[in-house]
CSV table of N, CA, C and O in Angstrom, one decimal:
chain,number,residue,atom,x,y,z
A,1,MET,N,0.4,2.4,46.7
A,1,MET,CA,-0.2,2.2,45.6
A,1,MET,C,-1.1,1.2,45.5
A,1,MET,O,-0.7,-0.1,45.4
A,2,ARG,N,-2.8,1.0,45.2
A,2,ARG,CA,-3.5,0.0,45.8
A,2,ARG,C,-3.0,-0.5,46.9
A,2,ARG,O,-3.4,-1.7,47.0
A,3,GLY,N,-2.9,-0.2,47.6
A,3,GLY,CA,-2.7,-1.0,49.3
A,3,GLY,C,-1.4,-1.2,49.6
A,3,GLY,O,-1.4,-2.2,50.3
A,4,PHE,N,-0.8,-1.5,48.1
A,4,PHE,CA,0.2,-2.0,48.3
A,4,PHE,C,2.4,-1.8,49.3
A,4,PHE,O,2.3,0.2,48.9
A,5,PRO,N,2.5,-1.5,49.7
A,5,PRO,CA,3.4,-0.7,50.9
A,5,PRO,C,4.8,-0.4,49.6
A,5,PRO,O,5.1,-1.6,48.4
A,6,GLN,N,4.7,0.6,49.3
A,6,GLN,CA,6.4,0.9,48.3
A,6,GLN,C,7.8,0.7,48.6
A,6,GLN,O,7.9,0.7,50.1
A,7,LYS,N,8.4,-0.3,48.4
A,7,LYS,CA,9.8,0.4,48.3
A,7,LYS,C,9.8,1.3,46.4
A,7,LYS,O,9.9,1.1,46.5
A,8,GLU,N,11.6,1.2,46.9
A,8,GLU,CA,13.1,1.7,46.6
A,8,GLU,C,13.1,0.4,45.2
A,8,GLU,O,12.8,-0.1,45.3
A,9,TYR,N,13.5,1.4,43.8
A,9,TYR,CA,13.5,1.1,43.0
A,9,TYR,C,15.0,1.0,43.0
A,9,TYR,O,15.3,1.5,42.9
A,10,ALA,N,15.5,-0.5,42.5
A,10,ALA,CA,16.7,-0.6,41.7
A,10,ALA,C,16.9,-1.5,41.3
A,10,ALA,O,16.0,-1.7,40.6
A,11,HIS,N,17.2,0.1,39.3
A,11,HIS,CA,17.7,-1.5,38.8
A,11,HIS,C,18.8,-1.2,38.6
A,11,HIS,O,19.8,-0.9,38.6
A,12,SER,N,18.7,-3.4,37.8
A,12,SER,CA,20.3,-3.0,37.7
A,12,SER,C,20.1,-4.5,36.2
A,12,SER,O,19.4,-4.5,35.7
A,13,ASN,N,21.4,-4.1,35.7
A,13,ASN,CA,21.2,-4.6,34.4
A,13,ASN,C,21.5,-5.8,34.1
A,13,ASN,O,22.4,-6.3,34.8
A,14,LYS,N,21.1,-6.3,33.1
A,14,LYS,CA,20.9,-7.1,32.2
A,14,LYS,C,21.9,-7.8,31.4
A,14,LYS,O,22.0,-8.1,30.8
A,15,GLY,N,21.7,-7.1,30.2
A,15,GLY,CA,23.4,-6.7,29.0
A,15,GLY,C,22.7,-6.3,28.1
A,15,GLY,O,21.7,-4.6,28.0
A,16,ALA,N,23.2,-5.7,27.1
A,16,ALA,CA,22.6,-5.6,26.3
A,16,ALA,C,22.9,-6.6,24.8
A,16,ALA,O,23.5,-7.4,25.0
A,17,VAL,N,22.2,-6.3,23.7
A,17,VAL,CA,22.2,-7.2,22.3
A,17,VAL,C,21.6,-5.8,21.4
A,17,VAL,O,21.5,-5.4,21.5
A,18,ALA,N,22.7,-6.6,20.1
A,18,ALA,CA,22.5,-5.6,18.8
A,18,ALA,C,22.4,-6.9,18.0
A,18,ALA,O,23.5,-7.4,17.7
A,19,GLY,N,22.0,-5.6,17.0
A,19,GLY,CA,21.6,-6.8,16.0
A,19,GLY,C,22.5,-6.0,14.3
A,19,GLY,O,22.7,-5.0,14.3
A,20,LEU,N,23.4,-6.6,13.6
A,20,LEU,CA,24.6,-5.9,12.9
A,20,LEU,C,24.6,-6.6,11.7
A,20,LEU,O,25.1,-5.6,11.2
A,21,GLY,N,23.1,-6.2,10.8
A,21,GLY,CA,22.7,-7.8,9.9
A,21,GLY,C,22.3,-8.9,9.8
A,21,GLY,O,22.0,-8.7,11.2
A,22,LEU,N,22.6,-9.4,8.6
A,22,LEU,CA,22.1,-10.6,8.6
A,22,LEU,C,22.6,-10.9,9.2
A,22,LEU,O,24.2,-12.0,8.6
A,23,HIS,N,22.1,-11.8,10.2
A,23,HIS,CA,23.1,-13.3,10.9
A,23,HIS,C,24.5,-12.6,11.4
A,23,HIS,O,24.9,-13.9,11.9
A,24,LYS,N,24.2,-11.2,11.2
A,24,LYS,CA,25.9,-10.8,12.2
A,24,LYS,C,24.9,-9.9,13.9
A,24,LYS,O,23.8,-9.6,13.9
A,25,GLY,N,25.6,-10.5,14.7
A,25,GLY,CA,25.5,-9.0,15.8
A,25,GLY,C,26.3,-9.3,17.2
A,25,GLY,O,26.5,-10.5,17.0
A,26,VAL,N,26.1,-8.8,18.2
A,26,VAL,CA,27.1,-8.6,19.0
A,26,VAL,C,25.6,-8.3,20.5
A,26,VAL,O,24.7,-8.1,20.5
A,27,ALA,N,26.5,-9.7,21.8
A,27,ALA,CA,25.4,-9.5,22.9
A,27,ALA,C,27.2,-9.0,24.3
A,27,ALA,O,27.7,-9.4,24.1
A,28,MET,N,26.4,-8.8,25.3
A,28,MET,CA,26.8,-8.2,26.1
A,28,MET,C,26.1,-9.6,27.5
A,28,MET,O,25.3,-8.0,28.1
A,29,ILE,N,26.7,-9.8,28.1
A,29,ILE,CA,25.4,-10.6,28.8
A,29,ILE,C,25.6,-10.0,30.8
A,29,ILE,O,26.9,-10.8,30.2
A,30,VAL,N,25.4,-9.9,31.2
A,30,VAL,CA,25.6,-10.3,32.7
A,30,VAL,C,25.0,-10.4,33.3
A,30,VAL,O,24.1,-10.1,33.8
A,31,MET,N,25.6,-11.7,34.0
A,31,MET,CA,24.9,-12.0,35.3
A,31,MET,C,26.1,-11.9,36.4
A,31,MET,O,27.0,-13.0,36.9
A,32,GLY,N,25.3,-11.3,37.8
A,32,GLY,CA,26.2,-10.9,39.6
A,32,GLY,C,27.6,-9.7,38.2
A,32,GLY,O,27.2,-9.3,37.8
A,33,LYS,N,28.9,-10.8,38.8
A,33,LYS,CA,29.4,-9.2,38.8
A,33,LYS,C,30.8,-10.8,36.6
A,33,LYS,O,31.3,-9.4,36.5
A,34,MET,N,29.9,-10.7,36.4
A,34,MET,CA,30.6,-11.7,34.9
A,34,MET,C,30.4,-11.4,34.3
A,34,MET,O,28.7,-11.0,34.0
A,35,LYS,N,30.3,-11.0,33.2
A,35,LYS,CA,30.2,-10.3,32.1
A,35,LYS,C,30.2,-11.7,30.9
A,35,LYS,O,31.6,-11.3,30.5
A,36,ILE,N,29.4,-12.4,29.8
A,36,ILE,CA,29.7,-12.3,29.1
A,36,ILE,C,29.2,-11.9,27.6
A,36,ILE,O,27.7,-11.4,27.1
A,37,LYS,N,30.7,-12.5,26.3
A,37,LYS,CA,30.5,-10.2,25.6
A,37,LYS,C,30.6,-12.2,24.1
A,37,LYS,O,31.1,-12.7,24.1
A,38,LEU,N,29.3,-11.8,23.3
A,38,LEU,CA,28.9,-13.0,21.9
A,38,LEU,C,29.7,-11.9,20.5
A,38,LEU,O,29.2,-10.8,21.2
A,39,LYS,N,29.5,-12.1,19.6
A,39,LYS,CA,30.0,-12.3,18.7
A,39,LYS,C,28.9,-13.0,17.4
A,39,LYS,O,29.1,-14.6,17.7
A,40,GLY,N,28.5,-12.3,16.8
A,40,GLY,CA,28.2,-13.7,15.8
A,40,GLY,C,26.6,-13.7,15.5
A,40,GLY,O,25.8,-12.6,15.9
A,41,ARG,N,26.5,-14.7,15.5
A,41,ARG,CA,25.4,-15.7,14.7
A,41,ARG,C,24.6,-15.4,16.3
A,41,ARG,O,23.3,-15.7,16.0
A,42,LEU,N,24.5,-16.3,17.1
A,42,LEU,CA,24.2,-17.5,18.3
A,42,LEU,C,23.7,-15.6,19.2
A,42,LEU,O,22.9,-15.2,19.5
A,43,ALA,N,24.8,-14.1,18.8
A,43,ALA,CA,24.3,-12.8,19.1
A,43,ALA,C,23.1,-12.4,18.6
A,43,ALA,O,22.2,-11.9,18.8
A,44,TRP,N,22.6,-12.5,16.9
A,44,TRP,CA,22.3,-11.9,16.0
A,44,TRP,C,20.4,-12.9,16.7
A,44,TRP,O,19.9,-12.6,16.6
A,45,TYR,N,20.8,-13.9,17.2
A,45,TYR,CA,19.6,-14.8,17.4
A,45,TYR,C,19.4,-15.3,19.1
A,45,TYR,O,17.6,-14.4,19.3
A,46,MET,N,20.3,-13.5,19.9
A,46,MET,CA,19.5,-12.9,21.2
A,46,MET,C,19.3,-11.6,20.8
A,46,MET,O,17.8,-11.9,21.7
A,47,HIS,N,19.7,-11.5,19.9
A,47,HIS,CA,18.6,-10.4,19.6
A,47,HIS,C,17.3,-10.1,19.4
A,47,HIS,O,16.6,-9.3,19.5
A,48,ARG,N,18.0,-11.2,17.8
A,48,ARG,CA,16.4,-11.1,17.3
A,48,ARG,C,15.1,-12.4,18.5
A,48,ARG,O,13.7,-11.5,18.8
A,49,GLY,N,15.5,-13.1,19.5
A,49,GLY,CA,14.3,-13.2,20.8
A,49,GLY,C,13.8,-13.4,21.7
A,49,GLY,O,13.3,-12.4,22.7
A,50,TYR,N,15.4,-11.5,21.8
A,50,TYR,CA,14.7,-10.7,22.9
A,50,TYR,C,13.5,-10.0,22.1
A,50,TYR,O,12.2,-9.2,23.2
A,51,HIS,N,14.2,-8.8,22.0
A,51,HIS,CA,12.7,-8.2,21.0
A,51,HIS,C,11.4,-8.9,20.5
A,51,HIS,O,10.3,-8.2,20.4
A,52,GLY,N,11.3,-10.6,19.3
A,52,GLY,CA,10.6,-10.5,20.1
A,52,GLY,C,9.7,-11.8,21.0
A,52,GLY,O,9.4,-11.4,21.4
A,53,LEU,N,10.4,-11.4,22.3
A,53,LEU,CA,9.4,-11.6,23.4
A,53,LEU,C,9.0,-10.1,23.7
A,53,LEU,O,8.6,-9.4,24.3
A,54,ALA,N,9.7,-9.1,23.5
A,54,ALA,CA,9.3,-7.9,24.0
A,54,ALA,C,8.0,-7.5,23.4
A,54,ALA,O,7.8,-6.4,23.7
A,55,MET,N,7.3,-7.8,21.7
A,55,MET,CA,6.0,-8.1,21.8
A,55,MET,C,5.2,-8.3,23.0
A,55,MET,O,5.0,-8.8,23.8
A,56,PRO,N,4.1,-7.2,22.9
A,56,PRO,CA,3.1,-6.1,23.8
A,56,PRO,C,2.2,-8.3,23.6
A,56,PRO,O,1.8,-8.3,25.0
A,57,THR,N,1.5,-8.7,22.8
A,57,THR,CA,0.3,-9.9,23.1
A,57,THR,C,1.8,-11.4,22.9
A,57,THR,O,2.2,-11.3,22.3
A,58,TRP,N,1.0,-12.2,23.2
A,58,TRP,CA,1.0,-13.2,22.2
A,58,TRP,C,1.2,-14.3,21.4
A,58,TRP,O,1.5,-14.5,20.2
A,59,ASN,N,-0.1,-13.4,20.8
A,59,ASN,CA,-0.8,-13.7,18.9
A,59,ASN,C,0.7,-12.3,18.3
A,59,ASN,O,1.2,-13.1,17.6
A,60,ARG,N,0.9,-11.2,19.1
A,60,ARG,CA,2.2,-10.8,17.9
A,60,ARG,C,3.1,-11.4,18.6
A,60,ARG,O,4.5,-11.4,17.4
A,61,LYS,N,3.6,-11.7,19.2
A,61,LYS,CA,4.6,-12.8,19.5
A,61,LYS,C,5.0,-14.0,18.4
A,61,LYS,O,6.2,-14.0,17.6
A,62,ILE,N,3.8,-14.5,18.2
A,62,ILE,CA,3.6,-15.9,17.3
A,62,ILE,C,4.2,-15.5,16.4
A,62,ILE,O,5.4,-16.3,15.0
A,63,ARG,N,3.2,-14.2,15.6
A,63,ARG,CA,3.2,-13.1,14.3
A,63,ARG,C,4.9,-13.4,13.8
A,63,ARG,O,5.0,-14.2,13.1
A,64,VAL,N,4.9,-13.1,14.6
A,64,VAL,CA,6.6,-12.6,14.9
A,64,VAL,C,8.0,-13.5,14.3
A,64,VAL,O,8.7,-13.7,13.6
A,65,PHE,N,7.9,-14.1,15.7
A,65,PHE,CA,9.1,-15.1,15.7
A,65,PHE,C,7.8,-16.4,14.1
A,65,PHE,O,9.0,-17.0,13.3
A,66,ALA,N,7.4,-16.5,13.5
A,66,ALA,CA,6.6,-17.2,12.5
A,66,ALA,C,6.8,-16.8,11.4
A,66,ALA,O,7.7,-17.2,9.9
A,67,ASP,N,6.9,-15.5,11.6
A,67,ASP,CA,7.6,-15.2,9.9
A,67,ASP,C,9.5,-14.6,10.1
A,67,ASP,O,9.6,-15.1,9.4
A,68,TRP,N,10.0,-14.8,10.7
A,68,TRP,CA,11.5,-15.1,11.1
A,68,TRP,C,11.4,-16.4,10.8
A,68,TRP,O,12.5,-16.5,9.3
A,69,THR,N,10.5,-16.4,11.1
A,69,THR,CA,11.8,-18.6,10.3
A,69,THR,C,10.8,-18.6,9.3
A,69,THR,O,11.8,-19.6,8.0
A,70,LEU,N,10.0,-18.1,8.7
A,70,LEU,CA,9.9,-18.9,7.3
A,70,LEU,C,11.0,-17.4,6.4
A,70,LEU,O,11.5,-18.3,5.7
A,71,GLY,N,11.6,-16.6,7.2
A,71,GLY,CA,12.4,-15.4,6.8
A,71,GLY,C,13.4,-16.6,6.1
A,71,GLY,O,14.5,-16.2,5.3
A,72,MET,N,13.3,-17.4,7.2
A,72,MET,CA,15.3,-18.6,6.7
A,72,MET,C,15.0,-19.1,5.2
A,72,MET,O,16.7,-19.1,5.1
A,73,PHE,N,13.3,-19.9,5.2
A,73,PHE,CA,13.7,-21.0,4.3
A,73,PHE,C,14.6,-20.0,2.6
A,73,PHE,O,13.9,-21.0,1.7
A,74,LEU,N,12.7,-19.0,3.1
A,74,LEU,CA,12.5,-17.6,1.9
A,74,LEU,C,13.1,-16.9,1.4
A,74,LEU,O,14.0,-16.6,2.5
A,75,LYS,N,13.6,-16.6,0.2
A,75,LYS,CA,13.9,-15.3,0.3
A,75,LYS,C,14.0,-14.1,0.5
A,75,LYS,O,12.5,-13.9,0.0
A,76,ARG,N,14.7,-13.8,0.7
A,76,ARG,CA,14.5,-11.9,1.3
A,76,ARG,C,13.3,-11.4,0.1
A,76,ARG,O,13.6,-11.3,-1.0
A,77,GLU,N,12.9,-10.6,0.7
A,77,GLU,CA,11.8,-9.7,-0.6
A,77,GLU,C,12.2,-7.8,-1.5
A,77,GLU,O,13.2,-7.9,0.3
A,78,VAL,N,12.5,-8.2,-2.3
A,78,VAL,CA,12.8,-7.3,-2.7
A,78,VAL,C,12.4,-5.6,-3.3
A,78,VAL,O,11.7,-5.4,-3.9
A,79,VAL,N,12.8,-4.8,-2.2
A,79,VAL,CA,11.9,-3.6,-2.5
A,79,VAL,C,12.7,-3.1,-4.1
A,79,VAL,O,14.9,-2.0,-4.6
A,80,SER,N,12.2,-2.1,-5.4
A,80,SER,CA,13.6,-2.1,-6.4
A,80,SER,C,13.0,-0.3,-5.9
A,80,SER,O,12.2,0.2,-4.7
A,81,LEU,N,14.6,0.4,-5.5
A,81,LEU,CA,15.3,1.4,-5.7
A,81,LEU,C,14.6,2.3,-6.0
A,81,LEU,O,13.9,4.2,-5.5
A,82,GLY,N,13.8,2.0,-7.1
A,82,GLY,CA,12.7,3.6,-7.6
A,82,GLY,C,12.0,3.7,-7.1
A,82,GLY,O,11.9,4.8,-7.2
A,83,ALA,N,11.0,3.1,-6.0
A,83,ALA,CA,9.8,3.0,-5.7
A,83,ALA,C,10.3,4.2,-4.2
A,83,ALA,O,10.2,5.4,-3.9
A,84,LEU,N,11.4,4.0,-4.6
A,84,LEU,CA,11.5,4.8,-3.2
A,84,LEU,C,12.4,6.7,-2.9
A,84,LEU,O,12.2,7.2,-2.8
A,85,GLU,N,13.4,6.1,-4.0
A,85,GLU,CA,12.9,7.7,-4.7
A,85,GLU,C,11.0,8.4,-5.6
A,85,GLU,O,11.5,9.6,-6.0
A,86,SER,N,10.0,7.6,-6.3
A,86,SER,CA,9.1,9.4,-6.8
A,86,SER,C,8.7,7.1,-6.6
A,86,SER,O,8.1,6.7,-7.7
A,87,PRO,N,8.2,7.7,-5.3
A,87,PRO,CA,7.4,6.7,-4.9
A,87,PRO,C,5.5,6.1,-5.7
A,87,PRO,O,5.5,5.9,-5.9
A,88,ARG,N,5.2,7.5,-5.8
A,88,ARG,CA,4.4,7.6,-6.9
A,88,ARG,C,4.3,7.3,-8.3
A,88,ARG,O,3.0,7.4,-8.5
A,89,GLU,N,5.0,7.2,-9.1
A,89,GLU,CA,5.0,7.1,-10.0
A,89,GLU,C,4.1,5.8,-11.0
A,89,GLU,O,4.6,5.1,-11.7
A,90,GLU,N,4.1,3.8,-10.3
A,90,GLU,CA,4.0,2.7,-10.0
A,90,GLU,C,2.5,2.9,-10.3
A,90,GLU,O,2.3,3.3,-11.6
A,91,PHE,N,1.8,4.3,-8.8
A,91,PHE,CA,0.5,3.8,-9.0
A,91,PHE,C,0.0,4.9,-10.4
A,91,PHE,O,-1.1,5.0,-10.9
A,92,TYR,N,0.6,5.8,-11.3
A,92,TYR,CA,1.1,7.2,-12.2
A,92,TYR,C,0.8,5.8,-13.6
A,92,TYR,O,-0.3,6.1,-14.3
A,93,GLU,N,1.3,5.0,-13.0
A,93,GLU,CA,1.8,3.8,-14.7
A,93,GLU,C,0.1,3.5,-14.8
A,93,GLU,O,0.3,2.7,-15.2
A,94,ALA,N,0.6,2.8,-13.1
A,94,ALA,CA,-1.3,1.5,-12.9
A,94,ALA,C,-2.5,2.2,-14.3
A,94,ALA,O,-3.8,1.9,-14.1
A,95,ALA,N,-2.8,3.7,-13.0
A,95,ALA,CA,-4.0,4.7,-13.9
A,95,ALA,C,-4.1,4.8,-15.1
A,95,ALA,O,-5.3,5.3,-15.4
A,96,LYS,N,-3.1,5.2,-15.7
A,96,LYS,CA,-4.1,4.8,-16.8
A,96,LYS,C,-4.8,4.2,-17.4
A,96,LYS,O,-4.3,2.6,-17.7
A,97,PRO,N,-4.6,4.8,-18.7
A,97,PRO,CA,-5.7,4.2,-19.5
A,97,PRO,C,-5.3,2.7,-20.3
A,97,PRO,O,-4.1,2.7,-21.4
A,98,ALA,N,-5.9,1.8,-20.8
A,98,ALA,CA,-5.6,1.1,-21.3
A,98,ALA,C,-6.0,0.6,-22.6
A,98,ALA,O,-6.6,2.0,-23.3
A,99,PRO,N,-4.5,0.4,-24.0
A,99,PRO,CA,-4.4,0.7,-24.6
A,99,PRO,C,-6.0,0.0,-26.3
A,99,PRO,O,-6.1,-0.6,-24.8
A,100,VAL,N,-5.7,0.9,-26.7
A,100,VAL,CA,-7.3,0.8,-27.4
A,100,VAL,C,-6.9,-0.6,-28.9
A,100,VAL,O,-6.3,-0.7,-29.3
A,101,ALA,N,-7.2,-1.4,-27.9
A,101,ALA,CA,-7.3,-3.0,-29.1
A,101,ALA,C,-8.1,-2.5,-30.3
A,101,ALA,O,-8.2,-2.5,-31.0
A,102,ALA,N,-6.6,-3.1,-30.8
A,102,ALA,CA,-6.1,-3.0,-32.0
A,102,ALA,C,-7.2,-4.3,-33.0
A,102,ALA,O,-7.8,-5.3,-32.4
A,103,LYS,N,-7.7,-4.3,-34.5
A,103,LYS,CA,-9.0,-4.2,-34.9
A,103,LYS,C,-8.6,-6.3,-35.6
A,103,LYS,O,-7.3,-6.6,-35.7
A,104,PRO,N,-9.1,-7.0,-35.9
A,104,PRO,CA,-9.5,-8.4,-35.8
A,104,PRO,C,-8.4,-8.6,-37.1
A,104,PRO,O,-8.6,-7.6,-38.0
A,105,ALA,N,-7.6,-9.2,-38.0
A,105,ALA,CA,-7.4,-9.6,-39.2
A,105,ALA,C,-8.0,-9.1,-40.5
A,105,ALA,O,-7.5,-8.8,-41.1
A,106,GLU,N,-8.6,-10.3,-39.6
A,106,GLU,CA,-9.8,-10.3,-40.7
A,106,GLU,C,-11.0,-9.2,-41.0
A,106,GLU,O,-10.9,-9.0,-42.3
A,107,GLN,N,-11.1,-8.2,-40.2
A,107,GLN,CA,-12.1,-7.0,-40.5
A,107,GLN,C,-11.0,-6.2,-41.3
A,107,GLN,O,-10.2,-5.8,-42.0
A,108,THR,N,-9.6,-6.4,-40.8
A,108,THR,CA,-8.6,-5.6,-41.8
A,108,THR,C,-8.3,-6.0,-43.3
A,108,THR,O,-7.9,-5.6,-44.5
A,109,GLU,N,-7.4,-7.7,-43.2
A,109,GLU,CA,-7.7,-8.2,-44.6
A,109,GLU,C,-9.0,-6.9,-45.4
A,109,GLU,O,-8.4,-6.9,-46.9
A,110,LYS,N,-10.3,-8.2,-44.8
A,110,LYS,CA,-11.3,-7.4,-46.1
A,110,LYS,C,-10.8,-6.1,-46.7
A,110,LYS,O,-12.0,-5.6,-47.3
A,111,THR,N,-11.4,-5.3,-44.7
A,111,THR,CA,-10.7,-4.1,-45.2
A,111,THR,C,-9.7,-3.2,-46.7
A,111,THR,O,-9.8,-2.3,-47.7
A,112,GLY,N,-8.9,-3.8,-47.0
A,112,GLY,CA,-7.9,-3.5,-47.6
A,112,GLY,C,-8.6,-4.1,-48.9
A,112,GLY,O,-8.0,-3.3,-49.5
A,113,GLU,N,-8.8,-5.0,-48.8
A,113,GLU,CA,-9.9,-5.9,-50.1
A,113,GLU,C,-10.2,-5.0,-50.8
A,113,GLU,O,-10.5,-4.3,-52.1
A,114,LYS,N,-11.3,-4.3,-49.4
A,114,LYS,CA,-12.7,-3.0,-51.0
A,114,LYS,C,-12.5,-2.1,-51.6
A,114,LYS,O,-11.6,-1.1,-51.8
A,115,ALA,N,-10.6,-1.4,-50.6
A,115,ALA,CA,-9.4,-0.7,-50.7
A,115,ALA,C,-9.3,-0.4,-51.8
A,115,ALA,O,-9.2,0.3,-52.7
A,116,LYS,N,-9.0,-2.2,-52.2
A,116,LYS,CA,-8.4,-1.7,-53.3
A,116,LYS,C,-8.8,-2.1,-54.6
A,116,LYS,O,-8.2,-2.2,-55.7
A,117,ALA,N,-10.0,-1.9,-54.6
A,117,ALA,CA,-11.0,-3.3,-55.4
A,117,ALA,C,-12.3,-1.7,-56.2
A,117,ALA,O,-12.6,-1.7,-56.8
A,118,SER,N,-11.9,-0.8,-55.5
A,118,SER,CA,-12.1,0.9,-55.1
A,118,SER,C,-11.3,1.4,-56.1
A,118,SER,O,-10.8,2.6,-56.7
């Protein structure tokens, strides 16, 4: 390929990481013949770090890590479960015509007085 000599491909497993929820994870790191098994928050950070570094560009990596960092200090976003069941309902509600404005109180009182006088 492109003038370089080819060599046989040999895959070596470096381990595995998995996130099991917020601040929970498991990891197994292979270093030679030694395997290191981790669980808990440290394994969760390793899982986040691995997937963050797997982003294709530095721009995307910085955005992902910044979002995760802000997520540690800010509350989680909550999505209404009703929106999952009927996602268009909120759009229909927003598209309804605005209610007709009530007449000002002064005009109503004057109209009421004229009606009484008649």
